[in-house]
């Protein structure tokens, strides 16, 4: 993929959530904002989808069947190719602040469940994972110079 094609394609977000209705809701929100989205429903699937889908960001539930979200986070950060991934962790509602250990494991941010779509979109924007329209505007501005 050329630089220009990469710059104008939608940012890719992998959603890792075992509750399928919530995964579909997050996909709806993210696609509506211009992201390309892939869902994974457990930790094993998440790790294989990272290699296949090559996301720019991963949104991972802390509590997953099999491999936990925390273990997914640790394994991704241990891989050289995934060190630059933006990783947002979904945490239970009683965690107002980012839970201990998540930052050390490599989480960039967290959103509390039930997920407020603005938390998700603002976090992605903060870590410079723009939706498609923002990437296209950036390329146009660079081309005009």
mmCIF file of N, CA and C in Angstrom:
data_model
loop_
_atom_site.group_PDB
_atom_site.id
_atom_site.type_symbol
_atom_site.label_atom_id
_atom_site.label_comp_id
_atom_site.label_asym_id
_atom_site.label_seq_id
_atom_site.Cartn_x
_atom_site.Cartn_y
_atom_site.Cartn_z
ATOM 1 N N UNK A 1 0.848 -1.173 0.000
ATOM 2 C CA UNK A 1 0.000 0.000 0.000
ATOM 3 C C UNK A 1 0.895 1.238 0.000
ATOM 4 N N UNK A 2 0.593 2.182 -0.888
ATOM 5 C CA UNK A 2 1.401 3.390 -0.978
ATOM 6 C C UNK A 2 1.099 4.309 0.194
ATOM 7 N N UNK A 3 1.969 5.310 0.385
ATOM 8 C CA UNK A 3 1.773 6.276 1.466
ATOM 9 C C UNK A 3 0.433 6.986 1.328
ATOM 10 N N UNK A 4 0.116 7.412 0.099
ATOM 11 C CA UNK A 4 -1.131 8.138 -0.129
ATOM 12 C C UNK A 4 -2.341 7.257 0.144
ATOM 13 N N UNK A 5 -2.310 6.002 -0.304
ATOM 14 C CA UNK A 5 -3.423 5.089 -0.032
ATOM 15 C C UNK A 5 -3.581 4.862 1.467
ATOM 16 N N UNK A 6 -2.474 4.697 2.166
ATOM 17 C CA UNK A 6 -2.506 4.478 3.606
ATOM 18 C C UNK A 6 -3.040 5.712 4.327
ATOM 19 N N UNK A 7 -2.670 6.896 3.842
ATOM 20 C CA UNK A 7 -3.087 8.130 4.499
ATOM 21 C C UNK A 7 -4.572 8.414 4.314
ATOM 22 N N UNK A 8 -5.160 7.930 3.221
ATOM 23 C CA UNK A 8 -6.566 8.244 2.973
ATOM 24 C C UNK A 8 -7.518 7.114 3.342
ATOM 25 N N UNK A 9 -7.021 5.931 3.649
ATOM 26 C CA UNK A 9 -7.917 4.857 4.060
ATOM 27 C C UNK A 9 -8.438 5.161 5.464
ATOM 28 N N UNK A 10 -9.601 4.658 5.809
ATOM 29 C CA UNK A 10 -10.088 4.873 7.166
ATOM 30 C C UNK A 10 -9.153 4.230 8.186
ATOM 31 N N UNK A 11 -9.019 4.865 9.333
ATOM 32 C CA UNK A 11 -8.278 4.222 10.418
ATOM 33 C C UNK A 11 -9.022 2.956 10.799
ATOM 34 N N UNK A 12 -8.272 1.937 11.148
ATOM 35 C CA UNK A 12 -8.855 0.642 11.486
ATOM 36 C C UNK A 12 -8.874 0.455 13.000
ATOM 37 N N UNK A 13 -10.026 0.010 13.492
ATOM 38 C CA UNK A 13 -10.181 -0.239 14.923
ATOM 39 C C UNK A 13 -10.669 -1.668 15.116
ATOM 40 N N UNK A 14 -9.935 -2.411 15.933
ATOM 41 C CA UNK A 14 -10.349 -3.755 16.328
ATOM 42 C C UNK A 14 -11.071 -3.641 17.658
ATOM 43 N N UNK A 15 -12.327 -4.083 17.698
ATOM 44 C CA UNK A 15 -13.118 -4.092 18.930
ATOM 45 C C UNK A 15 -13.107 -5.509 19.476
ATOM 46 N N UNK A 16 -12.662 -5.658 20.723
ATOM 47 C CA UNK A 16 -12.597 -6.968 21.363
ATOM 48 C C UNK A 16 -13.569 -6.948 22.543
ATOM 49 N N UNK A 17 -14.722 -7.557 22.332
ATOM 50 C CA UNK A 17 -15.806 -7.531 23.324
ATOM 51 C C UNK A 17 -16.614 -8.809 23.184
ATOM 52 N N UNK A 18 -16.760 -9.554 24.288
ATOM 53 C CA UNK A 18 -17.476 -10.825 24.228
ATOM 54 C C UNK A 18 -18.996 -10.658 24.212
ATOM 55 N N UNK A 19 -19.491 -9.525 24.650
ATOM 56 C CA UNK A 19 -20.936 -9.270 24.580
ATOM 57 C C UNK A 19 -21.239 -8.754 23.172
ATOM 58 N N UNK A 20 -21.812 -9.624 22.362
ATOM 59 C CA UNK A 20 -21.979 -9.313 20.939
ATOM 60 C C UNK A 20 -22.837 -8.075 20.691
ATOM 61 N N UNK A 21 -23.835 -7.848 21.507
ATOM 62 C CA UNK A 21 -24.667 -6.653 21.310
ATOM 63 C C UNK A 21 -23.848 -5.378 21.551
ATOM 64 N N UNK A 22 -22.943 -5.406 22.520
ATOM 65 C CA UNK A 22 -22.092 -4.247 22.776
ATOM 66 C C UNK A 22 -21.048 -4.100 21.662
ATOM 67 N N UNK A 23 -20.508 -5.210 21.196
ATOM 68 C CA UNK A 23 -19.545 -5.156 20.086
ATOM 69 C C UNK A 23 -20.204 -4.540 18.847
ATOM 70 N N UNK A 24 -21.434 -4.941 18.559
ATOM 71 C CA UNK A 24 -22.147 -4.386 17.396
ATOM 72 C C UNK A 24 -22.452 -2.904 17.597
ATOM 73 N N UNK A 25 -22.799 -2.505 18.837
ATOM 74 C CA UNK A 25 -23.041 -1.090 19.132
ATOM 75 C C UNK A 25 -21.775 -0.263 18.903
ATOM 76 N N UNK A 26 -20.646 -0.747 19.421
ATOM 77 C CA UNK A 26 -19.379 -0.028 19.248
ATOM 78 C C UNK A 26 -18.996 0.043 17.769
ATOM 79 N N UNK A 27 -19.241 -1.035 17.043
ATOM 80 C CA UNK A 27 -18.974 -1.042 15.608
ATOM 81 C C UNK A 27 -19.833 0.020 14.911
ATOM 82 N N UNK A 28 -21.102 0.088 15.264
ATOM 83 C CA UNK A 28 -22.023 1.079 14.690
ATOM 84 C C UNK A 28 -21.519 2.499 14.956
ATOM 85 N N UNK A 29 -21.120 2.780 16.186
ATOM 86 C CA UNK A 29 -20.624 4.107 16.558
ATOM 87 C C UNK A 29 -19.361 4.443 15.769
ATOM 88 N N UNK A 30 -18.429 3.505 15.749
ATOM 89 C CA UNK A 30 -17.147 3.762 15.087
ATOM 90 C C UNK A 30 -17.294 3.885 13.570
ATOM 91 N N UNK A 31 -18.077 3.014 12.965
ATOM 92 C CA UNK A 31 -18.285 3.118 11.518
ATOM 93 C C UNK A 31 -19.014 4.406 11.172
ATOM 94 N N UNK A 32 -19.947 4.809 12.012
ATOM 95 C CA UNK A 32 -20.653 6.069 11.795
ATOM 96 C C UNK A 32 -19.725 7.275 11.854
ATOM 97 N N UNK A 33 -18.623 7.129 12.585
ATOM 98 C CA UNK A 33 -17.636 8.211 12.690
ATOM 99 C C UNK A 33 -16.557 8.112 11.613
ATOM 100 N N UNK A 34 -16.629 7.085 10.763
ATOM 101 C CA UNK A 34 -15.694 6.982 9.655
ATOM 102 C C UNK A 34 -14.559 5.996 9.829
ATOM 103 N N UNK A 35 -14.639 5.131 10.824
ATOM 104 C CA UNK A 35 -13.605 4.120 11.036
ATOM 105 C C UNK A 35 -13.976 2.807 10.349
ATOM 106 N N UNK A 36 -12.963 2.049 9.982
ATOM 107 C CA UNK A 36 -13.164 0.684 9.520
ATOM 108 C C UNK A 36 -13.030 -0.201 10.761
ATOM 109 N N UNK A 37 -13.988 -1.106 10.969
ATOM 110 C CA UNK A 37 -14.049 -1.850 12.229
ATOM 111 C C UNK A 37 -14.091 -3.353 11.983
ATOM 112 N N UNK A 38 -13.390 -4.071 12.848
ATOM 113 C CA UNK A 38 -13.435 -5.528 12.886
ATOM 114 C C UNK A 38 -13.711 -5.920 14.336
ATOM 115 N N UNK A 39 -14.574 -6.902 14.538
ATOM 116 C CA UNK A 39 -14.883 -7.370 15.890
ATOM 117 C C UNK A 39 -14.212 -8.705 16.176
ATOM 118 N N UNK A 40 -13.777 -8.869 17.419
ATOM 119 C CA UNK A 40 -13.300 -10.147 17.937
ATOM 120 C C UNK A 40 -14.032 -10.363 19.251
ATOM 121 N N UNK A 41 -14.350 -11.624 19.561
ATOM 122 C CA UNK A 41 -15.204 -11.897 20.712
ATOM 123 C C UNK A 41 -14.497 -12.602 21.867
ATOM 124 N N UNK A 42 -13.201 -12.836 21.725
ATOM 125 C CA UNK A 42 -12.412 -13.379 22.831
ATOM 126 C C UNK A 42 -10.953 -13.025 22.596
ATOM 127 N N UNK A 43 -10.113 -13.302 23.585
ATOM 128 C CA UNK A 43 -8.711 -12.916 23.512
ATOM 129 C C UNK A 43 -7.933 -13.605 22.415
ATOM 130 N N UNK A 44 -8.170 -14.897 22.222
ATOM 131 C CA UNK A 44 -7.473 -15.641 21.165
ATOM 132 C C UNK A 44 -7.780 -15.049 19.797
ATOM 133 N N UNK A 45 -9.055 -14.804 19.543
ATOM 134 C CA UNK A 45 -9.457 -14.233 18.257
ATOM 135 C C UNK A 45 -8.848 -12.844 18.080
ATOM 136 N N UNK A 46 -8.780 -12.079 19.159
ATOM 137 C CA UNK A 46 -8.203 -10.737 19.089
ATOM 138 C C UNK A 46 -6.757 -10.782 18.622
ATOM 139 N N UNK A 47 -5.980 -11.683 19.205
ATOM 140 C CA UNK A 47 -4.565 -11.779 18.846
ATOM 141 C C UNK A 47 -4.375 -12.172 17.380
ATOM 142 N N UNK A 48 -5.227 -13.055 16.867
ATOM 143 C CA UNK A 48 -5.101 -13.426 15.453
ATOM 144 C C UNK A 48 -5.611 -12.311 14.540
ATOM 145 N N UNK A 49 -6.640 -11.590 14.953
ATOM 146 C CA UNK A 49 -7.177 -10.494 14.126
ATOM 147 C C UNK A 49 -6.199 -9.333 14.019
ATOM 148 N N UNK A 50 -5.388 -9.110 15.036
ATOM 149 C CA UNK A 50 -4.391 -8.039 14.956
ATOM 150 C C UNK A 50 -3.451 -8.300 13.784
ATOM 151 N N UNK A 51 -3.043 -9.550 13.610
ATOM 152 C CA UNK A 51 -2.157 -9.894 12.487
ATOM 153 C C UNK A 51 -2.866 -9.778 11.147
ATOM 154 N N UNK A 52 -4.125 -10.189 11.083
ATOM 155 C CA UNK A 52 -4.870 -10.189 9.827
ATOM 156 C C UNK A 52 -5.374 -8.793 9.452
ATOM 157 N N UNK A 53 -6.000 -8.095 10.397
ATOM 158 C CA UNK A 53 -6.679 -6.826 10.136
ATOM 159 C C UNK A 53 -5.734 -5.623 10.176
ATOM 160 N N UNK A 54 -4.643 -5.735 10.911
ATOM 161 C CA UNK A 54 -3.656 -4.669 11.085
ATOM 162 C C UNK A 54 -4.303 -3.344 11.502
ATOM 163 N N UNK A 55 -4.900 -3.324 12.694
ATOM 164 C CA UNK A 55 -5.592 -2.107 13.140
ATOM 165 C C UNK A 55 -4.632 -0.997 13.554
ATOM 166 N N UNK A 56 -5.174 0.215 13.580
ATOM 167 C CA UNK A 56 -4.453 1.372 14.116
ATOM 168 C C UNK A 56 -4.708 1.489 15.617
ATOM 169 N N UNK A 57 -5.840 0.942 16.040
ATOM 170 C CA UNK A 57 -6.214 0.982 17.456
ATOM 171 C C UNK A 57 -6.979 -0.286 17.817
ATOM 172 N N UNK A 58 -6.907 -0.636 19.097
ATOM 173 C CA UNK A 58 -7.649 -1.778 19.627
ATOM 174 C C UNK A 58 -8.452 -1.288 20.823
ATOM 175 N N UNK A 59 -9.728 -1.622 20.831
ATOM 176 C CA UNK A 59 -10.598 -1.360 21.980
ATOM 177 C C UNK A 59 -10.877 -2.722 22.575
ATOM 178 N N UNK A 60 -10.402 -2.964 23.806
ATOM 179 C CA UNK A 60 -10.492 -4.312 24.383
ATOM 180 C C UNK A 60 -11.170 -4.283 25.748
ATOM 181 N N UNK A 61 -12.132 -5.167 25.912
ATOM 182 C CA UNK A 61 -12.802 -5.339 27.205
ATOM 183 C C UNK A 61 -11.815 -5.983 28.167
ATOM 184 N N UNK A 62 -11.833 -5.537 29.404
ATOM 185 C CA UNK A 62 -10.933 -6.099 30.408
ATOM 186 C C UNK A 62 -11.308 -7.534 30.756
ATOM 187 N N UNK A 63 -12.615 -7.814 30.769
ATOM 188 C CA UNK A 63 -13.104 -9.141 31.165
ATOM 189 C C UNK A 63 -13.559 -9.895 29.915
ATOM 190 N N UNK A 64 -12.773 -10.912 29.547
ATOM 191 C CA UNK A 64 -13.063 -11.733 28.368
ATOM 192 C C UNK A 64 -12.980 -13.204 28.749
ATOM 193 N N UNK A 65 -13.673 -14.065 28.013
ATOM 194 C CA UNK A 65 -13.500 -15.501 28.258
ATOM 195 C C UNK A 65 -12.122 -15.954 27.761
ATOM 196 N N UNK A 66 -11.553 -16.921 28.424
ATOM 197 C CA UNK A 66 -10.229 -17.417 28.025
ATOM 198 C C UNK A 66 -9.157 -16.426 28.420
ATOM 199 N N UNK A 67 -8.468 -15.886 27.428
ATOM 200 C CA UNK A 67 -7.423 -14.899 27.674
ATOM 201 C C UNK A 67 -8.073 -13.565 28.047
ATOM 202 N N UNK A 68 -7.710 -13.014 29.185
ATOM 203 C CA UNK A 68 -8.304 -11.752 29.642
ATOM 204 C C UNK A 68 -7.845 -10.579 28.777
ATOM 205 N N UNK A 69 -8.582 -9.491 28.882
ATOM 206 C CA UNK A 69 -8.195 -8.281 28.174
ATOM 207 C C UNK A 69 -6.832 -7.775 28.617
ATOM 208 N N UNK A 70 -6.527 -7.923 29.904
ATOM 209 C CA UNK A 70 -5.220 -7.511 30.419
ATOM 210 C C UNK A 70 -4.103 -8.343 29.786
ATOM 211 N N UNK A 71 -4.335 -9.640 29.635
ATOM 212 C CA UNK A 71 -3.325 -10.505 29.011
ATOM 213 C C UNK A 71 -3.187 -10.188 27.520
ATOM 214 N N UNK A 72 -4.293 -9.884 26.852
ATOM 215 C CA UNK A 72 -4.233 -9.458 25.441
ATOM 216 C C UNK A 72 -3.360 -8.209 25.337
ATOM 217 N N UNK A 73 -3.605 -7.260 26.223
ATOM 218 C CA UNK A 73 -2.830 -6.023 26.256
ATOM 219 C C UNK A 73 -1.345 -6.316 26.440
ATOM 220 N N UNK A 74 -1.010 -7.143 27.405
ATOM 221 C CA UNK A 74 0.401 -7.487 27.655
ATOM 222 C C UNK A 74 1.053 -8.164 26.449
ATOM 223 N N UNK A 75 0.332 -9.095 25.840
ATOM 224 C CA UNK A 75 0.901 -9.811 24.688
ATOM 225 C C UNK A 75 1.103 -8.882 23.501
ATOM 226 N N UNK A 76 0.148 -7.975 23.278
ATOM 227 C CA UNK A 76 0.300 -7.031 22.175
ATOM 228 C C UNK A 76 1.495 -6.115 22.403
ATOM 229 N N UNK A 77 1.661 -5.627 23.605
ATOM 230 C CA UNK A 77 2.774 -4.723 23.898
ATOM 231 C C UNK A 77 4.128 -5.445 23.834
ATOM 232 N N UNK A 78 4.119 -6.748 24.017
ATOM 233 C CA UNK A 78 5.358 -7.521 23.939
ATOM 234 C C UNK A 78 5.811 -7.714 22.488
ATOM 235 N N UNK A 79 4.880 -7.575 21.548
ATOM 236 C CA UNK A 79 5.208 -7.734 20.131
ATOM 237 C C UNK A 79 5.722 -6.417 19.568
ATOM 238 N N UNK A 80 6.844 -6.476 18.926
ATOM 239 C CA UNK A 80 7.464 -5.268 18.383
ATOM 240 C C UNK A 80 6.540 -4.537 17.411
ATOM 241 N N UNK A 81 5.850 -5.294 16.556
ATOM 242 C CA UNK A 81 5.005 -4.668 15.534
ATOM 243 C C UNK A 81 3.769 -3.998 16.116
ATOM 244 N N UNK A 82 3.406 -4.325 17.364
ATOM 245 C CA UNK A 82 2.199 -3.756 17.969
ATOM 246 C C UNK A 82 2.503 -2.680 19.008
ATOM 247 N N UNK A 83 3.741 -2.296 19.154
ATOM 248 C CA UNK A 83 4.116 -1.317 20.178
ATOM 249 C C UNK A 83 3.469 0.046 19.945
ATOM 250 N N UNK A 84 3.215 0.404 18.684
ATOM 251 C CA UNK A 84 2.642 1.714 18.387
ATOM 252 C C UNK A 84 1.114 1.716 18.344
ATOM 253 N N UNK A 85 0.509 0.555 18.513
ATOM 254 C CA UNK A 85 -0.956 0.483 18.535
ATOM 255 C C UNK A 85 -1.519 1.326 19.669
ATOM 256 N N UNK A 86 -2.589 2.018 19.393
ATOM 257 C CA UNK A 86 -3.319 2.699 20.460
ATOM 258 C C UNK A 86 -4.271 1.667 21.046
ATOM 259 N N UNK A 87 -4.198 1.469 22.363
ATOM 260 C CA UNK A 87 -5.042 0.466 23.006
ATOM 261 C C UNK A 87 -5.882 1.121 24.084
ATOM 262 N N UNK A 88 -7.208 1.039 23.893
ATOM 263 C CA UNK A 88 -8.178 1.544 24.859
ATOM 264 C C UNK A 88 -8.819 0.346 25.541
ATOM 265 N N UNK A 89 -8.905 0.390 26.854
ATOM 266 C CA UNK A 89 -9.458 -0.723 27.617
ATOM 267 C C UNK A 89 -10.839 -0.332 28.143
ATOM 268 N N UNK A 90 -11.791 -1.250 27.988
ATOM 269 C CA UNK A 90 -13.131 -1.061 28.546
ATOM 270 C C UNK A 90 -13.148 -1.682 29.934
ATOM 271 N N UNK A 91 -13.486 -0.879 30.936
ATOM 272 C CA UNK A 91 -13.457 -1.353 32.320
ATOM 273 C C UNK A 91 -14.844 -1.307 32.938
ATOM 274 N N UNK A 92 -15.073 -2.133 33.974
ATOM 275 C CA UNK A 92 -16.361 -2.098 34.669
ATOM 276 C C UNK A 92 -16.641 -0.705 35.244
ATOM 277 N N UNK A 93 -17.906 -0.386 35.419
ATOM 278 C CA UNK A 93 -18.345 0.938 35.845
ATOM 279 C C UNK A 93 -17.792 1.438 37.154
ATOM 280 N N UNK A 94 -17.318 0.561 38.013
ATOM 281 C CA UNK A 94 -16.810 1.028 39.306
ATOM 282 C C UNK A 94 -15.379 1.551 39.233
ATOM 283 N N UNK A 95 -14.743 1.524 38.061
ATOM 284 C CA UNK A 95 -13.388 2.055 37.893
ATOM 285 C C UNK A 95 -13.458 3.441 37.261
ATOM 286 N N UNK A 96 -13.556 4.485 38.075
ATOM 287 C CA UNK A 96 -13.595 5.850 37.536
ATOM 288 C C UNK A 96 -12.223 6.259 36.988
ATOM 289 N N UNK A 97 -11.169 5.905 37.713
ATOM 290 C CA UNK A 97 -9.806 6.160 37.246
ATOM 291 C C UNK A 97 -9.305 4.889 36.576
ATOM 292 N N UNK A 98 -8.268 5.039 35.782
ATOM 293 C CA UNK A 98 -7.723 3.864 35.113
ATOM 294 C C UNK A 98 -7.215 2.887 36.171
ATOM 295 N N UNK A 99 -7.663 1.628 36.123
ATOM 296 C CA UNK A 99 -7.284 0.652 37.150
ATOM 297 C C UNK A 99 -5.771 0.422 37.217
ATOM 298 N N UNK A 100 -5.283 0.165 38.421
ATOM 299 C CA UNK A 100 -3.846 -0.092 38.584
ATOM 300 C C UNK A 100 -3.400 -1.248 37.683
ATOM 301 N N UNK A 101 -2.251 -1.107 37.143
ATOM 302 C CA UNK A 101 -1.687 -2.155 36.299
ATOM 303 C C UNK A 101 -1.944 -1.975 34.818
ATOM 304 N N UNK A 102 -2.986 -1.244 34.449
ATOM 305 C CA UNK A 102 -3.293 -1.087 33.020
ATOM 306 C C UNK A 102 -2.278 -0.194 32.316
ATOM 307 N N UNK A 103 -1.903 0.896 32.959
ATOM 308 C CA UNK A 103 -0.920 1.785 32.346
ATOM 309 C C UNK A 103 0.416 1.061 32.218
ATOM 310 N N UNK A 104 0.802 0.353 33.286
ATOM 311 C CA UNK A 104 2.058 -0.392 33.257
ATOM 312 C C UNK A 104 2.041 -1.476 32.176
ATOM 313 N N UNK A 105 0.870 -2.051 31.934
ATOM 314 C CA UNK A 105 0.742 -3.091 30.907
ATOM 315 C C UNK A 105 0.716 -2.506 29.496
ATOM 316 N N UNK A 106 0.492 -1.186 29.392
ATOM 317 C CA UNK A 106 0.543 -0.550 28.079
ATOM 318 C C UNK A 106 -0.745 0.068 27.574
ATOM 319 N N UNK A 107 -1.769 0.186 28.430
ATOM 320 C CA UNK A 107 -3.016 0.819 27.991
ATOM 321 C C UNK A 107 -2.789 2.313 27.782
ATOM 322 N N UNK A 108 -3.345 2.852 26.712
ATOM 323 C CA UNK A 108 -3.264 4.281 26.468
ATOM 324 C C UNK A 108 -4.358 5.030 27.212
ATOM 325 N N UNK A 109 -5.524 4.400 27.335
ATOM 326 C CA UNK A 109 -6.669 5.035 27.997
ATOM 327 C C UNK A 109 -7.696 3.965 28.318
ATOM 328 N N UNK A 110 -8.744 4.384 29.026
ATOM 329 C CA UNK A 110 -9.837 3.453 29.293
ATOM 330 C C UNK A 110 -11.164 4.188 29.202
ATOM 331 N N UNK A 111 -12.213 3.440 28.916
ATOM 332 C CA UNK A 111 -13.582 3.941 28.936
ATOM 333 C C UNK A 111 -14.370 3.021 29.856
ATOM 334 N N UNK A 112 -15.261 3.613 30.608
ATOM 335 C CA UNK A 112 -16.058 2.863 31.574
ATOM 336 C C UNK A 112 -17.284 2.279 30.883
ATOM 337 N N UNK A 113 -17.596 1.035 31.226
ATOM 338 C CA UNK A 113 -18.823 0.400 30.743
ATOM 339 C C UNK A 113 -19.952 0.729 31.707
ATOM 340 N N UNK A 114 -21.157 1.021 31.226
ATOM 341 C CA UNK A 114 -21.534 1.094 29.810
ATOM 342 C C UNK A 114 -20.797 2.236 29.110
ATOM 343 N N UNK A 115 -20.396 1.972 27.890
ATOM 344 C CA UNK A 115 -19.514 2.883 27.155
ATOM 345 C C UNK A 115 -20.275 4.086 26.625
ATOM 346 N N UNK A 116 -19.744 5.258 26.945
ATOM 347 C CA UNK A 116 -20.240 6.509 26.385
ATOM 348 C C UNK A 116 -19.511 6.692 25.046
ATOM 349 N N UNK A 117 -20.234 6.744 23.931
ATOM 350 C CA UNK A 117 -19.570 6.881 22.632
ATOM 351 C C UNK A 117 -18.593 8.050 22.566
ATOM 352 N N UNK A 118 -18.891 9.143 23.263
ATOM 353 C CA UNK A 118 -17.981 10.290 23.208
ATOM 354 C C UNK A 118 -16.636 9.967 23.854
ATOM 355 N N UNK A 119 -16.612 9.135 24.893
ATOM 356 C CA UNK A 119 -15.349 8.719 25.510
ATOM 357 C C UNK A 119 -14.497 7.971 24.490
ATOM 358 N N UNK A 120 -15.119 7.073 23.779
ATOM 359 C CA UNK A 120 -14.429 6.266 22.776
ATOM 360 C C UNK A 120 -13.864 7.147 21.659
ATOM 361 N N UNK A 121 -14.696 7.991 21.090
ATOM 362 C CA UNK A 121 -14.278 8.819 19.961
ATOM 363 C C UNK A 121 -13.259 9.880 20.378
ATOM 364 N N UNK A 122 -13.446 10.475 21.551
ATOM 365 C CA UNK A 122 -12.484 11.477 22.038
ATOM 366 C C UNK A 122 -11.136 10.839 22.342
ATOM 367 N N UNK A 123 -11.145 9.633 22.894
ATOM 368 C CA UNK A 123 -9.883 8.949 23.189
ATOM 369 C C UNK A 123 -9.128 8.638 21.906
ATOM 370 N N UNK A 124 -9.811 8.139 20.904
ATOM 371 C CA UNK A 124 -9.159 7.852 19.625
ATOM 372 C C UNK A 124 -8.593 9.129 19.007
ATOM 373 N N UNK A 125 -9.363 10.191 19.061
ATOM 374 C CA UNK A 125 -8.902 11.466 18.526
ATOM 375 C C UNK A 125 -7.691 11.984 19.305
ATOM 376 N N UNK A 126 -7.746 11.868 20.628
ATOM 377 C CA UNK A 126 -6.633 12.328 21.473
ATOM 378 C C UNK A 126 -5.332 11.628 21.113
ATOM 379 N N UNK A 127 -5.411 10.342 20.806
ATOM 380 C CA UNK A 127 -4.220 9.574 20.464
ATOM 381 C C UNK A 127 -3.954 9.537 18.959
ATOM 382 N N UNK A 128 -4.554 10.493 18.247
ATOM 383 C CA UNK A 128 -4.316 10.715 16.828
ATOM 384 C C UNK A 128 -4.622 9.504 15.959
ATOM 385 N N UNK A 129 -5.782 8.913 16.214
ATOM 386 C CA UNK A 129 -6.322 7.870 15.350
ATOM 387 C C UNK A 129 -7.581 8.478 14.731
ATOM 388 N N UNK A 130 -7.388 9.254 13.649
ATOM 389 C CA UNK A 130 -8.513 9.997 13.084
ATOM 390 C C UNK A 130 -9.420 9.132 12.221
ATOM 391 N N UNK A 131 -10.691 9.521 12.125
ATOM 392 C CA UNK A 131 -11.578 8.832 11.176
ATOM 393 C C UNK A 131 -11.185 9.193 9.748
ATOM 394 N N UNK A 132 -11.818 8.552 8.791
ATOM 395 C CA UNK A 132 -11.435 8.698 7.380
ATOM 396 C C UNK A 132 -11.466 10.143 6.904
ATOM 397 N N UNK A 133 -12.506 10.901 7.240
ATOM 398 C CA UNK A 133 -12.609 12.256 6.712
ATOM 399 C C UNK A 133 -11.456 13.129 7.202
ATOM 400 N N UNK A 134 -10.986 12.921 8.426
ATOM 401 C CA UNK A 134 -9.876 13.717 8.954
ATOM 402 C C UNK A 134 -8.574 13.352 8.257
ATOM 403 N N UNK A 135 -8.383 12.069 7.935
ATOM 404 C CA UNK A 135 -7.173 11.653 7.222
ATOM 405 C C UNK A 135 -7.168 12.245 5.821
ATOM 406 N N UNK A 136 -8.326 12.246 5.166
ATOM 407 C CA UNK A 136 -8.415 12.790 3.812
ATOM 408 C C UNK A 136 -8.110 14.289 3.817
ATOM 409 N N UNK A 137 -8.620 15.025 4.798
ATOM 410 C CA UNK A 137 -8.354 16.471 4.898
ATOM 411 C C UNK A 137 -6.866 16.724 5.120
ATOM 412 N N UNK A 138 -6.236 15.881 5.920
ATOM 413 C CA UNK A 138 -4.795 16.024 6.186
ATOM 414 C C UNK A 138 -3.992 15.823 4.911
ATOM 415 N N UNK A 139 -4.366 14.838 4.108
ATOM 416 C CA UNK A 139 -3.663 14.578 2.841
ATOM 417 C C UNK A 139 -3.874 15.745 1.882
ATOM 418 N N UNK A 140 -5.090 16.286 1.813
ATOM 419 C CA UNK A 140 -5.357 17.429 0.946
ATOM 420 C C UNK A 140 -4.501 18.612 1.364
ATOM 421 N N UNK A 141 -4.390 18.851 2.660
ATOM 422 C CA UNK A 141 -3.597 19.985 3.145
ATOM 423 C C UNK A 141 -2.118 19.784 2.807
ATOM 424 N N UNK A 142 -1.617 18.567 2.929
ATOM 425 C CA UNK A 142 -0.212 18.290 2.613
ATOM 426 C C UNK A 142 0.028 18.450 1.106
ATOM 427 N N UNK A 143 -0.938 18.052 0.278
ATOM 428 C CA UNK A 143 -0.807 18.139 -1.169
ATOM 429 C C UNK A 143 -0.813 19.596 -1.644
ATOM 430 N N UNK A 144 -1.518 20.461 -0.919
ATOM 431 C CA UNK A 144 -1.641 21.850 -1.308
ATOM 432 C C UNK A 144 -0.351 22.630 -1.068
ATOM 433 N N UNK A 145 0.523 22.111 -0.213
ATOM 434 C CA UNK A 145 1.767 22.845 0.116
ATOM 435 C C UNK A 145 2.790 22.735 -0.974
#
